[in-house]
PDB file of C-alpha atoms in Angstrom:
ATOM      1  CA  MET A   1      19.680 -26.840  84.530  1.00 68.00           C
ATOM      2  CA  ASN A   2      18.986 -30.514  83.790  1.00 76.00           C
ATOM      3  CA  LEU A   3      17.364 -33.037  86.139  1.00 82.00           C
ATOM      4  CA  TYR A   4      20.656 -34.528  87.353  1.00 81.00           C
ATOM      5  CA  ALA A   5      22.140 -31.145  88.175  1.00 81.00           C
ATOM      6  CA  THR A   6      18.959 -30.203  90.040  1.00 85.00           C
ATOM      7  CA  LEU A   7      19.018 -33.451  92.063  1.00 86.00           C
ATOM      8  CA  ILE A   8      22.694 -33.029  92.952  1.00 86.00           C
ATOM      9  CA  LEU A   9      22.051 -29.435  93.997  1.00 82.00           C
ATOM     10  CA  ALA A  10      19.057 -30.538  96.094  1.00 87.00           C
ATOM     11  CA  LEU A  11      21.068 -33.305  97.773  1.00 84.00           C
ATOM     12  CA  ALA A  12      23.950 -30.957  98.554  1.00 82.00           C
ATOM     13  CA  LEU A  13      21.619 -28.342 100.032  1.00 79.00           C
ATOM     14  CA  SER A  14      19.835 -30.945 102.180  1.00 85.00           C
ATOM     15  CA  MET A  15      22.983 -32.154 103.974  1.00 82.00           C
ATOM     16  CA  ASP A  16      22.913 -29.417 106.654  1.00 79.00           C
ATOM     17  CA  ALA A  17      19.267 -30.219 107.368  1.00 85.00           C
ATOM     18  CA  PHE A  18      20.138 -33.923 107.583  1.00 86.00           C
ATOM     19  CA  ALA A  19      22.915 -33.296 110.127  1.00 82.00           C
ATOM     20  CA  ALA A  20      20.715 -30.983 112.192  1.00 83.00           C
ATOM     21  CA  ALA A  21      17.853 -33.501 112.124  1.00 86.00           C
ATOM     22  CA  VAL A  22      20.136 -36.284 113.382  1.00 85.00           C
ATOM     23  CA  GLY A  23      20.985 -34.086 116.370  1.00 81.00           C
ATOM     24  CA  LYS A  24      17.328 -33.209 116.932  1.00 83.00           C
ATOM     25  CA  GLY A  25      16.315 -36.874 116.747  1.00 84.00           C
ATOM     26  CA  ALA A  26      19.052 -37.907 119.156  1.00 80.00           C
ATOM     27  CA  ALA A  27      18.009 -35.230 121.645  1.00 78.00           C
ATOM     28  CA  LEU A  28      14.443 -36.577 121.781  1.00 77.00           C
ATOM     29  CA  HIS A  29      15.445 -40.149 122.724  1.00 68.00           C
ATOM     30  CA  ARG A  30      13.303 -42.199 120.355  1.00 73.00           C
ATOM     31  CA  PRO A  31      11.007 -39.781 118.558  1.00 80.00           C
ATOM     32  CA  ASN A  32       8.164 -41.524 116.758  1.00 86.00           C
ATOM     33  CA  PHE A  33       7.773 -41.714 112.985  1.00 90.00           C
ATOM     34  CA  ARG A  34       5.128 -38.993 113.023  1.00 91.00           C
ATOM     35  CA  GLU A  35       7.570 -36.552 114.667  1.00 89.00           C
ATOM     36  CA  ALA A  36      10.246 -37.465 112.107  1.00 91.00           C
ATOM     37  CA  VAL A  37       7.851 -36.744 109.234  1.00 94.00           C
ATOM     38  CA  ARG A  38       6.699 -33.496 110.914  1.00 93.00           C
ATOM     39  CA  THR A  39      10.313 -32.376 111.192  1.00 92.00           C
ATOM     40  CA  GLY A  40      10.972 -33.374 107.584  1.00 94.00           C
ATOM     41  CA  ILE A  41       7.963 -31.401 106.367  1.00 95.00           C
ATOM     42  CA  ILE A  42       9.000 -28.269 108.288  1.00 95.00           C
ATOM     43  CA  PHE A  43      12.579 -28.468 107.024  1.00 94.00           C
ATOM     44  CA  GLY A  44      11.380 -29.241 103.486  1.00 95.00           C
ATOM     45  CA  LEU A  45       8.912 -26.339 103.354  1.00 96.00           C
ATOM     46  CA  VAL A  46      11.471 -23.859 104.627  1.00 94.00           C
ATOM     47  CA  GLU A  47      14.133 -25.188 102.271  1.00 92.00           C
ATOM     48  CA  ALA A  48      11.713 -24.944  99.321  1.00 94.00           C
ATOM     49  CA  CYS A  49      10.806 -21.334 100.166  1.00 94.00           C
ATOM     50  CA  THR A  50      14.315 -19.978 100.651  1.00 91.00           C
ATOM     51  CA  PRO A  51      15.525 -20.410  97.041  1.00 90.00           C
ATOM     52  CA  LEU A  52      12.348 -18.662  95.892  1.00 92.00           C
ATOM     53  CA  ILE A  53      13.042 -15.783  98.286  1.00 90.00           C
ATOM     54  CA  GLY A  54      16.679 -15.696  97.185  1.00 84.00           C
ATOM     55  CA  TRP A  55      15.639 -15.759  93.530  1.00 86.00           C
ATOM     56  CA  ALA A  56      13.259 -12.829  94.040  1.00 86.00           C
ATOM     57  CA  LEU A  57      15.791 -10.873  96.060  1.00 80.00           C
ATOM     58  CA  GLY A  58      18.507 -11.734  93.561  1.00 72.00           C
ATOM     59  CA  LEU A  59      16.638  -9.816  90.957  1.00 72.00           C
ATOM     60  CA  TYR A  60      16.934  -6.705  93.122  1.00 73.00           C
ATOM     61  CA  ALA A  61      19.708  -6.760  95.715  1.00 64.00           C
ATOM     62  CA  SER A  62      21.979  -9.784  95.398  1.00 56.00           C
ATOM     63  CA  GLN A  63      25.143  -8.133  96.711  1.00 59.00           C
ATOM     64  CA  TYR A  64      23.501  -7.121 100.006  1.00 64.00           C
ATOM     65  CA  ILE A  65      22.024 -10.556 100.681  1.00 59.00           C
ATOM     66  CA  MET A  66      25.210 -12.439  99.945  1.00 63.00           C
ATOM     67  CA  GLU A  67      27.185 -10.147 102.247  1.00 68.00           C
ATOM     68  CA  TRP A  68      25.099 -11.085 105.308  1.00 70.00           C
ATOM     69  CA  ASP A  69      23.529 -14.543 104.797  1.00 68.00           C
ATOM     70  CA  HIS A  70      26.449 -16.451 106.305  1.00 71.00           C
ATOM     71  CA  TRP A  71      26.499 -14.252 109.432  1.00 77.00           C
ATOM     72  CA  ILE A  72      22.754 -14.745 109.968  1.00 72.00           C
ATOM     73  CA  ALA A  73      23.050 -18.526 109.545  1.00 69.00           C
ATOM     74  CA  PHE A  74      26.068 -18.668 111.845  1.00 78.00           C
ATOM     75  CA  SER A  75      24.326 -16.610 114.559  1.00 79.00           C
ATOM     76  CA  LEU A  76      21.111 -18.653 114.482  1.00 72.00           C
ATOM     77  CA  LEU A  77      22.961 -21.973 114.599  1.00 72.00           C
ATOM     78  CA  LEU A  78      25.260 -20.746 117.374  1.00 82.00           C
ATOM     79  CA  ILE A  79      22.304 -19.626 119.504  1.00 79.00           C
ATOM     80  CA  LEU A  80      20.329 -22.837 118.922  1.00 72.00           C
ATOM     81  CA  GLY A  81      23.414 -24.997 119.520  1.00 76.00           C
ATOM     82  CA  CYS A  82      24.312 -23.199 122.750  1.00 84.00           C
ATOM     83  CA  ARG A  83      20.744 -23.583 123.939  1.00 77.00           C
ATOM     84  CA  MET A  84      20.875 -27.341 123.297  1.00 71.00           C
ATOM     85  CA  ILE A  85      24.220 -27.596 125.121  1.00 80.00           C
ATOM     86  CA  ILE A  86      22.865 -25.689 128.129  1.00 81.00           C
ATOM     87  CA  ASP A  87      19.793 -27.943 128.208  1.00 71.00           C
ATOM     88  CA  GLY A  88      22.076 -30.973 127.946  1.00 70.00           C
ATOM     89  CA  CYS A  89      24.163 -29.798 130.912  1.00 79.00           C
ATOM     90  CA  LYS A  90      21.179 -29.344 133.210  1.00 73.00           C
ATOM     91  CA  HIS A  91      21.140 -31.966 135.911  1.00 58.00           C
ATOM     92  CA  GLN A  92      18.440 -34.570 135.468  1.00 54.00           C
ATOM     93  CA  PRO A  93      18.653 -37.563 137.795  1.00 48.00           C
ATOM     94  CA  GLU A  94      17.230 -40.097 135.346  1.00 47.00           C
ATOM     95  CA  ILE A  95      16.131 -39.964 131.755  1.00 44.00           C
ATOM     96  CA  SER A  96      12.832 -41.707 131.249  1.00 46.00           C
ATOM     97  CA  ARG A  97      10.206 -41.630 128.545  1.00 46.00           C
ATOM     98  CA  LYS A  98       7.980 -39.526 130.813  1.00 48.00           C
ATOM     99  CA  THR A  99      10.546 -36.757 131.404  1.00 49.00           C
ATOM    100  CA  THR A 100      12.073 -36.696 127.920  1.00 52.00           C
ATOM    101  CA  PRO A 101      10.264 -34.430 125.461  1.00 55.00           C
ATOM    102  CA  GLN A 102       8.664 -36.379 122.626  1.00 64.00           C
ATOM    103  CA  ARG A 103       8.728 -33.507 120.148  1.00 73.00           C
ATOM    104  CA  HIS A 104      10.484 -30.236 119.466  1.00 77.00           C
ATOM    105  CA  SER A 105       8.505 -27.032 119.356  1.00 80.00           C
ATOM    106  CA  SER A 106       7.551 -25.821 115.900  1.00 85.00           C
ATOM    107  CA  THR A 107       9.387 -22.557 116.579  1.00 87.00           C
ATOM    108  CA  THR A 108      12.655 -24.364 117.334  1.00 83.00           C
ATOM    109  CA  LEU A 109      12.329 -26.479 114.197  1.00 88.00           C
ATOM    110  CA  VAL A 110      11.503 -23.477 112.000  1.00 90.00           C
ATOM    111  CA  PHE A 111      14.488 -21.477 113.294  1.00 87.00           C
ATOM    112  CA  THR A 112      16.793 -24.470 112.824  1.00 86.00           C
ATOM    113  CA  ALA A 113      15.410 -24.997 109.323  1.00 88.00           C
ATOM    114  CA  ILE A 114      15.902 -21.320 108.459  1.00 87.00           C
ATOM    115  CA  ALA A 115      19.472 -21.382 109.738  1.00 82.00           C
ATOM    116  CA  THR A 116      20.341 -24.479 107.709  1.00 80.00           C
ATOM    117  CA  SER A 117      18.582 -23.232 104.559  1.00 83.00           C
ATOM    118  CA  LEU A 118      20.180 -19.818 104.112  1.00 76.00           C
ATOM    119  CA  ASP A 119      22.630 -21.401 101.695  1.00 73.00           C
ATOM    120  CA  ALA A 120      19.605 -22.313  99.559  1.00 80.00           C
ATOM    121  CA  MET A 121      18.638 -18.633  99.591  1.00 80.00           C
ATOM    122  CA  ALA A 122      22.108 -17.732  98.356  1.00 73.00           C
ATOM    123  CA  ILE A 123      21.760 -20.370  95.617  1.00 77.00           C
ATOM    124  CA  GLY A 124      18.409 -18.817  94.717  1.00 79.00           C
ATOM    125  CA  VAL A 125      20.150 -15.482  94.261  1.00 72.00           C
ATOM    126  CA  GLY A 126      22.529 -17.134  91.810  1.00 70.00           C
ATOM    127  CA  LEU A 127      19.671 -18.902  90.011  1.00 75.00           C
ATOM    128  CA  ALA A 128      18.066 -15.526  89.347  1.00 74.00           C
ATOM    129  CA  PHE A 129      20.772 -14.937  86.754  1.00 67.00           C
ATOM    130  CA  LEU A 130      20.306 -18.299  85.002  1.00 70.00           C
ATOM    131  CA  GLN A 131      17.542 -19.625  82.800  1.00 71.00           C
ATOM    132  CA  VAL A 132      16.021 -22.114  85.265  1.00 79.00           C
ATOM    133  CA  ASP A 133      12.516 -23.105  86.249  1.00 88.00           C
ATOM    134  CA  ILE A 134      12.762 -21.786  89.807  1.00 90.00           C
ATOM    135  CA  LEU A 135       9.499 -23.409  90.976  1.00 92.00           C
ATOM    136  CA  HIS A 136      10.619 -26.867  89.813  1.00 92.00           C
ATOM    137  CA  THR A 137      14.059 -26.387  91.339  1.00 91.00           C
ATOM    138  CA  ALA A 138      12.653 -25.125  94.665  1.00 93.00           C
ATOM    139  CA  MET A 139      10.175 -28.018  94.875  1.00 95.00           C
ATOM    140  CA  THR A 140      12.960 -30.524  94.196  1.00 94.00           C
ATOM    141  CA  ILE A 141      15.157 -28.950  96.877  1.00 93.00           C
ATOM    142  CA  GLY A 142      12.250 -28.965  99.354  1.00 94.00           C
ATOM    143  CA  LEU A 143      11.345 -32.594  98.655  1.00 96.00           C
ATOM    144  CA  MET A 144      14.937 -33.781  98.960  1.00 94.00           C
ATOM    145  CA  THR A 145      15.334 -31.867 102.223  1.00 93.00           C
ATOM    146  CA  MET A 146      12.102 -33.334 103.594  1.00 95.00           C
ATOM    147  CA  ILE A 147      13.352 -36.851 102.857  1.00 95.00           C
ATOM    148  CA  MET A 148      16.823 -36.218 104.285  1.00 92.00           C
ATOM    149  CA  ALA A 149      15.546 -34.487 107.449  1.00 92.00           C
ATOM    150  CA  THR A 150      13.067 -37.309 108.087  1.00 93.00           C
ATOM    151  CA  LEU A 151      15.854 -39.864 107.654  1.00 93.00           C
ATOM    152  CA  GLY A 152      18.074 -37.783 109.946  1.00 89.00           C
ATOM    153  CA  MET A 153      15.443 -37.820 112.690  1.00 90.00           C
ATOM    154  CA  LEU A 154      15.017 -41.584 112.346  1.00 91.00           C
ATOM    155  CA  ILE A 155      18.771 -42.146 112.541  1.00 89.00           C
ATOM    156  CA  GLY A 156      18.907 -39.830 115.557  1.00 86.00           C
ATOM    157  CA  ARG A 157      16.168 -41.975 117.124  1.00 81.00           C
ATOM    158  CA  TYR A 158      18.627 -44.860 117.429  1.00 81.00           C
ATOM    159  CA  ILE A 159      21.652 -42.780 118.335  1.00 78.00           C
ATOM    160  CA  GLY A 160      19.871 -40.867 121.127  1.00 70.00           C
ATOM    161  CA  PRO A 161      19.241 -43.751 123.546  1.00 68.00           C
ATOM    162  CA  LEU A 162      22.845 -44.920 123.158  1.00 71.00           C
ATOM    163  CA  LEU A 163      24.180 -41.494 124.070  1.00 66.00           C
ATOM    164  CA  GLY A 164      21.666 -40.584 126.783  1.00 61.00           C
ATOM    165  CA  LYS A 165      21.784 -36.969 127.936  1.00 62.00           C
ATOM    166  CA  ARG A 166      24.992 -36.440 125.933  1.00 69.00           C
ATOM    167  CA  ALA A 167      22.886 -36.573 122.755  1.00 64.00           C
ATOM    168  CA  GLU A 168      21.651 -33.038 123.382  1.00 67.00           C
ATOM    169  CA  LEU A 169      25.235 -31.857 123.918  1.00 74.00           C
ATOM    170  CA  ILE A 170      26.350 -33.522 120.701  1.00 73.00           C
ATOM    171  CA  GLY A 171      23.322 -32.142 118.826  1.00 70.00           C
ATOM    172  CA  GLY A 172      24.217 -28.638 120.004  1.00 75.00           C
ATOM    173  CA  LEU A 173      27.823 -29.097 118.959  1.00 81.00           C
ATOM    174  CA  VAL A 174      26.680 -30.334 115.521  1.00 76.00           C
ATOM    175  CA  LEU A 175      24.586 -27.184 115.016  1.00 71.00           C
ATOM    176  CA  ILE A 176      27.487 -24.968 116.077  1.00 83.00           C
ATOM    177  CA  ALA A 177      29.845 -26.905 113.769  1.00 82.00           C
ATOM    178  CA  ILE A 178      27.442 -26.419 110.848  1.00 75.00           C
ATOM    179  CA  GLY A 179      27.374 -22.688 111.634  1.00 77.00           C
ATOM    180  CA  PHE A 180      31.164 -22.455 111.707  1.00 84.00           C
ATOM    181  CA  ASN A 181      31.363 -24.467 108.477  1.00 79.00           C
ATOM    182  CA  ILE A 182      29.008 -22.040 106.715  1.00 73.00           C
ATOM    183  CA  LEU A 183      31.015 -19.087 108.012  1.00 78.00           C
ATOM    184  CA  PHE A 184      34.361 -20.683 107.130  1.00 81.00           C
ATOM    185  CA  GLU A 185      33.254 -21.595 103.598  1.00 77.00           C
ATOM    186  CA  HIS A 186      32.055 -18.059 102.929  1.00 73.00           C
ATOM    187  CA  LEU A 187      35.102 -16.344 104.401  1.00 77.00           C
ATOM    188  CA  ASN A 188      37.413 -18.794 102.613  1.00 73.00           C
ATOM    189  CA  LEU A 189      35.697 -18.113  99.283  1.00 60.00           C
ATOM    190  CA  PHE A 190      35.852 -14.388  99.983  1.00 55.00           C
ATOM    191  CA  MET A 191      39.615 -14.575 100.589  1.00 56.00           C
ATOM    192  CA  TYR A 192      40.190 -16.401  97.284  1.00 55.00           C
ATOM    193  CA  ALA A 193      38.019 -13.891  95.424  1.00 52.00           C
ATOM    194  CA  GLU A 194      40.302 -11.004  96.362  1.00 53.00           C
TER     195      GLU A 194
END
């Protein structure tokens, strides 16, 4: 795979992380640059590891992984999205900098990153059958995702104050929509394959 193909693949795989990071940034109501970079690093590391895991698993059990990856991603995103919606519906009299969280927990970010990077694992399974430098490809995917997730958080920083408490609702809906999109794409491809 040449450099351009690797960059296009990395950009395509980072789009889910970008959308999720916009929602996360909006929910925080002006997260600082450090939090945006922290989120980008977490998303980037997870996204770099998943193609490696997929590549290794692809050498052994590709059919089993590809049968379930979309359901796992859908379930994780649905749970995280519903949790954000429930938090967004809780009554809070006034949103201020003191009551608004300034960062997401590492656990929440890791689970969101895993859910949005399962497609990279599936790509890794496919790369196991090609002559590619998997370490170079995984590092490129991770770096692109780190950049896109950081940008997503920074964009969410400006969207969040405009939307107020609705930002968390919208962020939850975005995660759920990403989950349904992953599920729909897989089921649609499965229908055409038969």
